[in-house]
Each structure stands twice: as structure tokens, then as C-alpha cells.
Short mmCIF file of C-alpha atoms in Angstrom, two decimals:
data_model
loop_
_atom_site.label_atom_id
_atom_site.label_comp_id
_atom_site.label_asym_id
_atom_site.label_seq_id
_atom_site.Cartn_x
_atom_site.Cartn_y
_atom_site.Cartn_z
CA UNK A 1 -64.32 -20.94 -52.18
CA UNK A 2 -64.54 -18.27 -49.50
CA UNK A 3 -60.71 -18.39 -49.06
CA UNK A 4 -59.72 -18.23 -52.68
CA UNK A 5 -62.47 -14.80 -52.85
CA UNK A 6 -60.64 -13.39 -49.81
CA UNK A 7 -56.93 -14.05 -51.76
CA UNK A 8 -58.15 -12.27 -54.48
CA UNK A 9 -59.36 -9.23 -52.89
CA UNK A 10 -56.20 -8.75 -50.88
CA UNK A 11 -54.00 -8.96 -54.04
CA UNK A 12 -56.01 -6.62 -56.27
CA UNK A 13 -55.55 -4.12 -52.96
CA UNK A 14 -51.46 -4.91 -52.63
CA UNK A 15 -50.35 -2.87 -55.25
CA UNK A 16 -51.78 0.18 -53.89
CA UNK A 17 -50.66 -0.61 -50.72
CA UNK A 18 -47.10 -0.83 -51.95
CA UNK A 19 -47.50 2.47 -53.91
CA UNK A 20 -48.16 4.50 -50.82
CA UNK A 21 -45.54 2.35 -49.04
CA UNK A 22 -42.69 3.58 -51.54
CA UNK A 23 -44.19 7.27 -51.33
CA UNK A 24 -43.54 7.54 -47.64
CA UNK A 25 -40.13 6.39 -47.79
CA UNK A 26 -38.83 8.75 -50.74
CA UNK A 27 -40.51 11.38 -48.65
CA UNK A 28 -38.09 10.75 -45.51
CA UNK A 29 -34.69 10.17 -47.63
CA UNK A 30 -34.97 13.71 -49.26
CA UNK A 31 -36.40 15.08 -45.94
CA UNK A 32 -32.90 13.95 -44.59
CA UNK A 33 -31.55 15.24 -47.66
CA UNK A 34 -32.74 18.72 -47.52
CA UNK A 35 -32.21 19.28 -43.47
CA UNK A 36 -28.99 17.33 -42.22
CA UNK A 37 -27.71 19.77 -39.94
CA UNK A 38 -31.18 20.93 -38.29
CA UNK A 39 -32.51 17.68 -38.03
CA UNK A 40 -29.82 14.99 -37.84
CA UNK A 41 -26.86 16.84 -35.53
CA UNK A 42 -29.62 18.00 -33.24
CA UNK A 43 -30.78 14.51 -32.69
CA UNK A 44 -27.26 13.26 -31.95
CA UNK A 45 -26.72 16.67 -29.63
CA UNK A 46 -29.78 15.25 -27.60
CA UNK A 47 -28.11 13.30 -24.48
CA UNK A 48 -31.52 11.83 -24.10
CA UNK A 49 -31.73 10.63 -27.29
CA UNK A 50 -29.34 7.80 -26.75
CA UNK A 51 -28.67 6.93 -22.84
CA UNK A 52 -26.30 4.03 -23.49
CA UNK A 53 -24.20 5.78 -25.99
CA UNK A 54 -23.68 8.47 -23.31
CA UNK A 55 -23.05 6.44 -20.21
CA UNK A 56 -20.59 4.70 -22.31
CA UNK A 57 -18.84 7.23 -22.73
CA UNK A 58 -18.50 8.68 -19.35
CA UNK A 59 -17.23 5.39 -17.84
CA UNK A 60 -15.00 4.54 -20.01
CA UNK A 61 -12.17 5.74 -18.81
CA UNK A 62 -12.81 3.97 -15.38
CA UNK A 63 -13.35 0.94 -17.50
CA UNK A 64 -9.93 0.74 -19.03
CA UNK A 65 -8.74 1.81 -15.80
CA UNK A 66 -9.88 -1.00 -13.99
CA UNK A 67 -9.68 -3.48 -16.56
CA UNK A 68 -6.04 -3.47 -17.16
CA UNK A 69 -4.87 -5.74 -14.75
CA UNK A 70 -6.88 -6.97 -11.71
CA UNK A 71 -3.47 -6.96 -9.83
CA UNK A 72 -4.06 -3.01 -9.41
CA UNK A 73 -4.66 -2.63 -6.01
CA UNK A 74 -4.78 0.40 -3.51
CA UNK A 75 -2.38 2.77 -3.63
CA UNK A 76 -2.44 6.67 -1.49
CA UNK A 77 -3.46 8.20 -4.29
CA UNK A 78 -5.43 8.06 -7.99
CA UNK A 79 -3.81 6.75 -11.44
CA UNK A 80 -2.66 9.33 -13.64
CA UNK A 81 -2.08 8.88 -17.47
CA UNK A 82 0.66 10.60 -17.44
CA UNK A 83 3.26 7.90 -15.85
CA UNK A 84 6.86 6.89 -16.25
CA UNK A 85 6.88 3.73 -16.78
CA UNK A 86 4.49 0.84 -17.08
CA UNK A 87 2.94 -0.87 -14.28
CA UNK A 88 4.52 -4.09 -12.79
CA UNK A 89 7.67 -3.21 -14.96
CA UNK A 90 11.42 -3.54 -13.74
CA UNK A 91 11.46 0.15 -13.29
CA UNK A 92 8.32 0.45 -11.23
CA UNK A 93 9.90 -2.22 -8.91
CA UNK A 94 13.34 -0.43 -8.92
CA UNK A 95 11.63 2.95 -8.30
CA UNK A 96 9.08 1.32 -5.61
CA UNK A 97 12.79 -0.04 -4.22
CA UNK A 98 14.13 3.61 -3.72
CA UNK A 99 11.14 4.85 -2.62
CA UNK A 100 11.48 2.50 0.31
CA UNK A 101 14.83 3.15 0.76
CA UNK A 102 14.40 6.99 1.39
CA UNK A 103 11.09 6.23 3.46
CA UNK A 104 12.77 4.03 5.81
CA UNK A 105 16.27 5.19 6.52
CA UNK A 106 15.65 8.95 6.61
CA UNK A 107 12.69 8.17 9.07
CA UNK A 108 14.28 5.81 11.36
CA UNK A 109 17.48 7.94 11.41
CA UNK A 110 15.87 11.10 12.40
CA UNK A 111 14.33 9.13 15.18
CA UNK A 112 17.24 7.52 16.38
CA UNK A 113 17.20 9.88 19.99
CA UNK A 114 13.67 8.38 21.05
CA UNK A 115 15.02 4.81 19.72
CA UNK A 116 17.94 4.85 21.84
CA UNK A 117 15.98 5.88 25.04
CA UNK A 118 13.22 3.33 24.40
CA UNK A 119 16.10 0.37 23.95
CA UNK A 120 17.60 1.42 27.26
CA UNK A 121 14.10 1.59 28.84
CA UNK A 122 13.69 -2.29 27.74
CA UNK A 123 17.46 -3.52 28.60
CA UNK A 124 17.97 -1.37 31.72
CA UNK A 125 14.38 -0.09 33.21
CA UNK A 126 15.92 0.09 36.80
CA UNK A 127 18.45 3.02 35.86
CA UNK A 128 15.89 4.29 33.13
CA UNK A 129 12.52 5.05 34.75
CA UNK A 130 10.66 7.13 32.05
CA UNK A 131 10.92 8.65 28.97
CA UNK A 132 11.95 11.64 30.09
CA UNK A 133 14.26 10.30 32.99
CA UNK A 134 16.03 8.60 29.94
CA UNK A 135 16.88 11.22 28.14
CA UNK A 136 18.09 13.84 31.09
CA UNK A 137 20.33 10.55 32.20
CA UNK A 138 21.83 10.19 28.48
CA UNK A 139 22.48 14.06 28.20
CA UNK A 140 24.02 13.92 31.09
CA UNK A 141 26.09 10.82 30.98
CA UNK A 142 27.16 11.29 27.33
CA UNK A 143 26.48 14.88 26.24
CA UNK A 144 23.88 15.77 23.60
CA UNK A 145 26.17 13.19 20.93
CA UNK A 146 25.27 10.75 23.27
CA UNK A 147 21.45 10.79 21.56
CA UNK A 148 23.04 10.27 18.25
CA UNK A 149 24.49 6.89 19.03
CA UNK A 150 24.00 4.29 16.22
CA UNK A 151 22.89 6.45 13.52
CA UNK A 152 25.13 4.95 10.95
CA UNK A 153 23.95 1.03 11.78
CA UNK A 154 20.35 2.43 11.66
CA UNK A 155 20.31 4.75 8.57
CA UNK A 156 22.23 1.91 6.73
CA UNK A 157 20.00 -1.11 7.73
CA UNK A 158 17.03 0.82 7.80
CA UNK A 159 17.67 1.68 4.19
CA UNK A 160 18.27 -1.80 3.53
CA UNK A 161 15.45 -3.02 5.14
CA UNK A 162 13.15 -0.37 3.02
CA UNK A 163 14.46 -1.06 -0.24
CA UNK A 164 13.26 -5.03 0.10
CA UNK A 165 10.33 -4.35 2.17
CA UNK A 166 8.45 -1.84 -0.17
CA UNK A 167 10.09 -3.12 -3.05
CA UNK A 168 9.18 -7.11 -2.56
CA UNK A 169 5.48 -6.13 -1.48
CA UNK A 170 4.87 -4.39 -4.99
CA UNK A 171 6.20 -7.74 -6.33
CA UNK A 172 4.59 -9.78 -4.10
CA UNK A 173 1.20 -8.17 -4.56
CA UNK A 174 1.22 -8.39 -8.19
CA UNK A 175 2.22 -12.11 -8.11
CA UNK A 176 -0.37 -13.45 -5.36
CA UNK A 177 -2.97 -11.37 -7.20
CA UNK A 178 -2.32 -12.78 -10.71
CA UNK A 179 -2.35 -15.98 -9.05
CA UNK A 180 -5.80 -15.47 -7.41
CA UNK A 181 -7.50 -14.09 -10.63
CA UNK A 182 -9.52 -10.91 -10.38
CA UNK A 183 -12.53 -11.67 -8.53
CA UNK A 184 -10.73 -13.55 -5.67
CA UNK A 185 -7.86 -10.51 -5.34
CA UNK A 186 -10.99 -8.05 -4.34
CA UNK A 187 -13.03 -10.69 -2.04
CA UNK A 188 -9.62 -11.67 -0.62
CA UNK A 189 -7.45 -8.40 -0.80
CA UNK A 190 -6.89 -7.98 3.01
CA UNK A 191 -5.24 -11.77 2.53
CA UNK A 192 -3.64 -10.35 0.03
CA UNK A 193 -1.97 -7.68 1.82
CA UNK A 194 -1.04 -9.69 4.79
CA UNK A 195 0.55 -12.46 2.84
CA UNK A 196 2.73 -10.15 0.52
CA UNK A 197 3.97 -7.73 3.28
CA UNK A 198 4.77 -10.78 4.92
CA UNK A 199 6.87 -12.47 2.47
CA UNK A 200 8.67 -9.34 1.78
CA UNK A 201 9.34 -8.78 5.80
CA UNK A 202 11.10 -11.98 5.84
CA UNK A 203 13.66 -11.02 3.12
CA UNK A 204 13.84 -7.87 4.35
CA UNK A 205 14.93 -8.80 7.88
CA UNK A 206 17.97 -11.14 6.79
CA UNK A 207 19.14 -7.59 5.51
CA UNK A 208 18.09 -5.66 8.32
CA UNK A 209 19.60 -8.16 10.88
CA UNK A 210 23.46 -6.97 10.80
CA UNK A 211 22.60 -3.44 11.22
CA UNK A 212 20.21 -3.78 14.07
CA UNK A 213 22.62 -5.94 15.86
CA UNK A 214 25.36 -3.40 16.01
CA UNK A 215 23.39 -0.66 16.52
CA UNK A 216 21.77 -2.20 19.49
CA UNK A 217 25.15 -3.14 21.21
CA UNK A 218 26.71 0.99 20.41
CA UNK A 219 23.26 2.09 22.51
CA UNK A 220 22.43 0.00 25.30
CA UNK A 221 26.65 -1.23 26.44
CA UNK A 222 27.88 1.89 27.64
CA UNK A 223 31.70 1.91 26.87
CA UNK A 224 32.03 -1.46 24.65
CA UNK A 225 31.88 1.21 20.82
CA UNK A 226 30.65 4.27 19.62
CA UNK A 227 30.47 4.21 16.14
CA UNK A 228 29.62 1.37 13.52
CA UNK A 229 33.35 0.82 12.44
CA UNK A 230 34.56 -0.05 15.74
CA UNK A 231 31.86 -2.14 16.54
CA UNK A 232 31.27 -4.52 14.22
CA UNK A 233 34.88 -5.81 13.73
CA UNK A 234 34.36 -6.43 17.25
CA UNK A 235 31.49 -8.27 17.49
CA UNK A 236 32.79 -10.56 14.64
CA UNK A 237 36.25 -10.98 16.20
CA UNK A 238 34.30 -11.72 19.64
CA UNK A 239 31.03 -13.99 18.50
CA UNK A 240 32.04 -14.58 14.57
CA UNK A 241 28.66 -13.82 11.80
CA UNK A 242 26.71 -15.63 14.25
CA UNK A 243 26.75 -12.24 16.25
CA UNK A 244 25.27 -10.12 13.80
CA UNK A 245 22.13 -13.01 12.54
CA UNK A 246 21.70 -14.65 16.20
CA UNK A 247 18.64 -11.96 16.84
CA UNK A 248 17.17 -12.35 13.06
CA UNK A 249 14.42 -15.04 14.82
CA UNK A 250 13.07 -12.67 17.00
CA UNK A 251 13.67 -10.09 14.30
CA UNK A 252 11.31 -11.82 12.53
CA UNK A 253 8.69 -12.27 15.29
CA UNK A 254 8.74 -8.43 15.60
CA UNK A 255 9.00 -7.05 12.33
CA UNK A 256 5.85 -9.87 10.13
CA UNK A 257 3.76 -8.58 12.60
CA UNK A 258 4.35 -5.21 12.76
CA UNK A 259 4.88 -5.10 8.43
CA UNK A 260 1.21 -7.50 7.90
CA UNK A 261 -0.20 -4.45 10.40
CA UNK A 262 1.39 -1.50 8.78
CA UNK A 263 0.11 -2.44 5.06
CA UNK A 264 -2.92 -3.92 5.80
CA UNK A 265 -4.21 -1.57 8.09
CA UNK A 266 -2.64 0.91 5.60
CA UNK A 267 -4.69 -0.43 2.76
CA UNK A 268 -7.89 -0.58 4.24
CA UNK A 269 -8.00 2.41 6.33
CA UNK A 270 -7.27 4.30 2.85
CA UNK A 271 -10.53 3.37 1.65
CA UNK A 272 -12.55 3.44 4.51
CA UNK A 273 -11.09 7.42 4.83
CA UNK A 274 -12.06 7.86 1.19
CA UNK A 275 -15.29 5.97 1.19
CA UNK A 276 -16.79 7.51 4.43
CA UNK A 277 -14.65 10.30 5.68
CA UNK A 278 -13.76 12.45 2.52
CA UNK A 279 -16.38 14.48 1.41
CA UNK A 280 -15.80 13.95 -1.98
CA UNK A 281 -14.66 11.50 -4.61
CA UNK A 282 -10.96 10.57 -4.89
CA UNK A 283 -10.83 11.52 -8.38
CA UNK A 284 -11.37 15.41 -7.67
CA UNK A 285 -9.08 15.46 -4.74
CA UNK A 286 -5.39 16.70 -5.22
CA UNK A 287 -2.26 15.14 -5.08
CA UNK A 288 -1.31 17.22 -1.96
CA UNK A 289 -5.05 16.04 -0.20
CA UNK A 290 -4.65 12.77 -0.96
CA UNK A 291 -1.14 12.80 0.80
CA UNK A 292 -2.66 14.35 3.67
CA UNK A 293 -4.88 11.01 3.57
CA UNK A 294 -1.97 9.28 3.26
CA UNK A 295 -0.65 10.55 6.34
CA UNK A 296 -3.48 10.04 8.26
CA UNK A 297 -3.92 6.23 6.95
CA UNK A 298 -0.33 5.73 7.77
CA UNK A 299 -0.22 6.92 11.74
CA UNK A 300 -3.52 5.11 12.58
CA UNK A 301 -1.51 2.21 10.75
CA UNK A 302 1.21 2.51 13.21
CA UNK A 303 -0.47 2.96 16.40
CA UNK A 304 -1.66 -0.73 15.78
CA UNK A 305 1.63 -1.98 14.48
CA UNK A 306 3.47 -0.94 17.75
CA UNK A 307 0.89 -2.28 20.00
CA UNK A 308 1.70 -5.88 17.72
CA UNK A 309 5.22 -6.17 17.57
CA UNK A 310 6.16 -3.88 21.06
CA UNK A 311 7.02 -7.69 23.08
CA UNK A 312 9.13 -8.87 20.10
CA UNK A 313 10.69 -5.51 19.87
CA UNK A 314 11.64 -6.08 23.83
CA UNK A 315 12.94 -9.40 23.56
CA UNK A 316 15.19 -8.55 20.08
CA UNK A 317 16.60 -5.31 22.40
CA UNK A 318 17.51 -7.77 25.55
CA UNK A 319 19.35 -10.12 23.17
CA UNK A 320 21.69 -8.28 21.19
CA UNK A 321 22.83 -6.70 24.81
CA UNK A 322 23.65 -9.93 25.98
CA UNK A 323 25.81 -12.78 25.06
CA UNK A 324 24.58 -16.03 24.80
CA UNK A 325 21.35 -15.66 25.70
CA UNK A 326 18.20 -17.41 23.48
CA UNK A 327 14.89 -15.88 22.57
CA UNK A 328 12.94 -17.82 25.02
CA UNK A 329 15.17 -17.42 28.00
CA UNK A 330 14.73 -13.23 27.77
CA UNK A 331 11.16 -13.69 27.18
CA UNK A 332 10.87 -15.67 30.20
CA UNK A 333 13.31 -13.59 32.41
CA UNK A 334 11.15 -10.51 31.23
CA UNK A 335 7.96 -12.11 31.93
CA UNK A 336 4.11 -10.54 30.92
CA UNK A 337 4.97 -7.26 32.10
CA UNK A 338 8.49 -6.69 31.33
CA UNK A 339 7.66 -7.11 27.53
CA UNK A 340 5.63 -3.90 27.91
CA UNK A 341 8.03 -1.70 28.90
CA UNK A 342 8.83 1.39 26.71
CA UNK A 343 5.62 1.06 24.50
CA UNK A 344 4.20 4.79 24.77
CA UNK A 345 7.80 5.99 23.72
CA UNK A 346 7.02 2.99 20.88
CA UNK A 347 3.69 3.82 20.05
CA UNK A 348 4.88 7.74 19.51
CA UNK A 349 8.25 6.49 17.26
CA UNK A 350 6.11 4.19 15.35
CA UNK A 351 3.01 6.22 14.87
CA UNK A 352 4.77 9.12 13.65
CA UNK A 353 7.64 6.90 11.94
CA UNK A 354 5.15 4.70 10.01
CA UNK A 355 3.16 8.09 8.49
CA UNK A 356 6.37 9.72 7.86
CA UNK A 357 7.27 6.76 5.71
CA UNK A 358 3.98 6.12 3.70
CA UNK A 359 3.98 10.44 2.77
CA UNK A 360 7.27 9.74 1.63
CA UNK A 361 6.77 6.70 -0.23
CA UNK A 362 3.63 8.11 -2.39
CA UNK A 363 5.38 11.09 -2.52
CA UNK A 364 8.41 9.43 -4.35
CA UNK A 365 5.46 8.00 -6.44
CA UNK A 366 4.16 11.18 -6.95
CA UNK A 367 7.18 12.67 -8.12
CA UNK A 368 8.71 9.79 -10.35
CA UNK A 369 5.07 9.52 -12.04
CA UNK A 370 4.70 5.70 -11.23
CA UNK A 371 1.41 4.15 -11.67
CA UNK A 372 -1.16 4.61 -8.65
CA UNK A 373 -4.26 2.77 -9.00
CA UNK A 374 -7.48 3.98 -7.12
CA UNK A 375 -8.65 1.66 -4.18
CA UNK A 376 -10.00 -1.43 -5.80
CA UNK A 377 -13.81 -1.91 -6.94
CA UNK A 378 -15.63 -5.10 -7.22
CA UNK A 379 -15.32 -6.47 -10.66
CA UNK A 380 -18.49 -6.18 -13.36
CA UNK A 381 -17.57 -10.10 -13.48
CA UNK A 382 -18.84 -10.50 -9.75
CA UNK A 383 -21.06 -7.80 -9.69
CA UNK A 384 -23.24 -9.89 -12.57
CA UNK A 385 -22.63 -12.95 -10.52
CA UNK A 386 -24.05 -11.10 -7.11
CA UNK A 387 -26.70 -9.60 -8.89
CA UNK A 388 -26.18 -6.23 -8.60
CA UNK A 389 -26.04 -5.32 -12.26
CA UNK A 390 -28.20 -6.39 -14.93
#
């Protein structure tokens, strides 16, 4: 009975109820009505009003920048919008290609004086004492030409050996990394780098071999040629091909190490600059400061990438000198300290060779208007699994 006299009440009192109800709203509609500019547009202008919508919209553009491909990994400097091609294209690789090819020949080439003196240090270091010793003795033996010896070998394997290594290693990247998926290319990316700068050493070597052979026998055998077309259709006349491959083992124990260092260390010392050395975000520097990092990245790169490959580097000169000698037997005949020989001339060819060659690779990149991702960030993917977003 009680229930029934409470129904009843509550339905005589809905109508009312409903009344006022319907009131309020036709109130607000021609409220909204009469004042859409005052009331409506100043609510959207409010960037409190709506915190989401806003940080939305700022990261965006980092968003689509990051979530194109997870194979974007660190470049010198930032992506622009503006590119030339698309990244991971033919073009990209062909450009990457002649960007290694200029980077690699012109550097080695200019550097060819310090190269010779350092081979002679490492085939001959009882005639050549010192740096300096070497090059009064090669003035004076040969005249200031005499420091040009071998240009053409090195400027033309050099070249070669550019346009596979930087080219391959942008190939090679992208492949291991769309193999790996996204959250394993940033928890792995130093593997990364070391096994694609590998791989593209190796193929880069077979065409760096020839070259390096001649130019090896033109500076440390006084007398036997001067210039690349008298010396290689002796050394094939002499020894057959197996003259200008026999050093492309130790070639290879030289130049993985030394490549794995130089784009590794590259890699990561580019972020650590940018992530605790420059004092402010990547994204507001300018193309000219972030070659300067580039630079930077690149000689601290090479100062480690001499230090690897210097008792390779010995071994491969000793070889091509002599004839019919094995890897093991000059490594052996040099012994622990022999191998050393000639690394400060090294460390300043390499140090300054390996910068020179990274400012001119990014700046090829620069000017060609390639794709250059920013250093890589941890994934929202992983970040949610770590629990470091919500």
C-alpha cells in the first residue's frame, strides 16, 4: 500500500518536473543562438579549455615523423619536409652512393702525402724514423712529386670503396631494421649499426682491393712504377689478378673494424652530443650547427677507428711490398710492437679523414634534400610496455 501511495505522488510531481526540464534547455539553444562568436569562439580560443586537443596538435608532426618507418635511424642532421626524393627509394640509395663517393676519394686523395709517409714508416721503419724524418727523406729523395705518389690508385679506389660503403649501409640499415621490427631496431640500434657497416665493408673492400694494391707497391718500392698505368700491367704480367686481391683478407681485417667503429661510434656519439652537450634541441639548430656536430661526431669517431684497425693496416702495408708473403707470416715477423708503428701519423690521417668525410657526406645530403631523420626515440609501443606513459 505504502509503495503504490509513494508511485503516485512521484507521477503527479513528473510532469512539472519535465516542464522546467524543457525550459532550461530552450533557454541554452537560443543563448547559443544569440552569442556564437562571444561565447562559443572564445571557448575554443581557451588552450585550457581542451588540453588534449592542444597537445595533439603540437606533436603531431613528431608523430608522423616518427611513425613512418621505424627503419629511420640517426642521421647528422633533422628531417626536413622539403626532400627530393622518398626515403629508402632507388634515388636516395644512388644519391647516398655519390655522396660516398665524393666523401671518400676527395678525402683520402688530399691526404695521400701523410699516407705515403705512414706506409713507409710500417714497411721500412729503419730508414724512416719519424714522421717528420719521413717526409724530409721523401723530399729529398724524390722532390716535392715524390709526396704525390699513388694519387690516381687512391682517388680511384677510394671512390670506389665510398660509393659501396655509404651506399650499402643505407641499404643495409633499412633492411636489418625492417627485419627487427620497430621496438627491437631502437633497443638494438648499436647492433644495428655494427652489423650493416659491416656487411657493406665487406663489399666494399673486394672493390677497394685492386686500387690499394697498386698504390701500395708505387709508394713503398722505390724505382719498380710511378704512376697507376705502369704499374698495374706490371703487377698482372708479374703475379697475374692474384696480385691485385692477395691482400683483400687482411683488407678485410683492417677495414670491418675500422667501418663497425666509424658508424657506430658515429651514430651514438651524435646523440650523446645532442642529448647532453648542445644546449638546445636539434630541431632549432641550423643546418650549418648541426654540421659542425657532425664534424665533431665524426673525428672522435676516427680517433677510435685508427686505434682498431692501425695492426691490420700494418700487416696489409708489409704485404703488398712483398711477394709471396701470407698474412700471418708479416704479422709474426712484425711481432706486438712492430704492428704499432706509424699510428700517431694514423690517428691524425684518420681523425681528420673520417670528419672530413661525414661533413661531406651530410653535406651532400644537405644539398640534394635527401631525407634525414632525427636520432631515434623509443617507440610509444615500448614506452606503454615500460610504463612510462599512461
Amino acid at each position: 500500500t505504502n509503495w503504490f501511495i509513494a508511485r503516485s505522488s512521484s507521477l503527479s510531481e513528473q510532469p512539472a518536473a519535465v516542464k522546467r526540464r524543457r525550459h532550461l534547455k530552450r533557454l541554452n539553444r537560443s543563448s547559443a543562438t544569440m552569442y556564437p562568436t562571444s561565447l562559443t569562439q572564445l571557448a575554443r580560443a581557451n588552450p585550457f579549455s581542451a588540453p588534449l586537443f592542444t597537445l595533439q596538435k603540437v606533436e603531431e608532426p613528431q608523430h608522423s615523423l616518427n611513425g613512418q618507418r621505424p627503419r629511420r635511424l640517426a642521421a647528422a642532421a633533422a628531417a626536413d619536409e622539403d626532400v627530393s626524393c622518398e626515403f629508402g627509394s632507388s634515388k636516395y640509395y644512388a644519391l647516398c652512393g655519390f655522396g660516398g663517393i665524393l666523401s671518400c676519394g676527395i678525402t683520402h686523395t688530399a691526404v695521400v702525402p701523410l699516407d705515403l709517409v705512414k706506409c713507409r714508416l710500417q714497411v721500412n721503419p729503419d730508414k724512416y724514423k719519424s714522421i717528420g724524418n719521413g717526409f724530409a727523406l721523401t723530399v729529398r729523395e724524390d722532390g716535392m712529386r715524390g709526396l704525390a705518389k699513388g694519387w690516381a690508385p687512391t682517388f680511384i679506389g677510394y671512390s670506389m670503396q665510398g660509393l659501396c660503403k655509404f651506399g650499402f649501409y643505407e641499404v643495409f640499415k633499412i633492411l636489418y631494421s625492417d627485419m627487427m621490427g620497430e621496438e627491437n631496431t631502437y633497443l638494438w640500434r648499436t647492433s644495428l649499426y655494427l652489423a650493416a657497416s659491416a656487411s657493406a665493408e665487406f663489399f666494399a673492400d673486394i672493390a677497394l682491393a685492386p686500387m690499394e694494391a697498386a698504390k701500395v707497391r708505387i709508394q713503398t718500392q722505390p724505382g719498380y712504377a710511378n704512376t697507376l698505368r705502369e704499374c698495374a700491367p706490371k703487377m698482372f704480367a708479374e703475379e697475374g689478378l692474384w696480385a691485385f686481391y692477395k691482400g683483400v683478407v687482411p683488407l678485410w681485417m683492417r677495414q670491418i673494424p675500422y667501418t663497425m667503429m666509424k658508424f657506430a661510434c658515429f651514430e651514438r656519439t651524435v646523440e650523446m652530443l645532442y642529448k647532453y652537450v648542445v644546449p638546445k634541441p636539434r630541431s632549432e639548430c641550423s643546418k650549418s650547427e648541426q654540421l659542425v656536430v657532425t664534424f665533431v661526431a665524426g673525428y672522435i669517431a676516427g680517433v677510435f677507428c685508427a686505434i682498431v684497425s692501425h695492426p691490420a693496416d700494418s700487416v696489409v702495408s708489409v704485404l703488398n711490398k712483398e711477394k709471396g708473403s701470407t698474412a700471418v707470416q708479416v704479422l709474426k715477423r712484425l711481432g706486438p710492437k712492430g704492428v704499432w708503428k706509424g699510428l700517431v701519423a694514423r690517428i691524425i690521417m684518420i681523425g681528420t679523414l673520417t670528419a672530413l668525410q661525414w661533413f661531406i657526406y651530410d653535406s651532400v645530403k644537405v644539398y640534394f634534400r635527401l631525407p634525414r631523420p632525427p636520432p631515434p626515440e623509443m617507440p610509444e609501443s615500448l614506452k606503454k610496455k615500460l610504463g612510462l606513459t599512461e
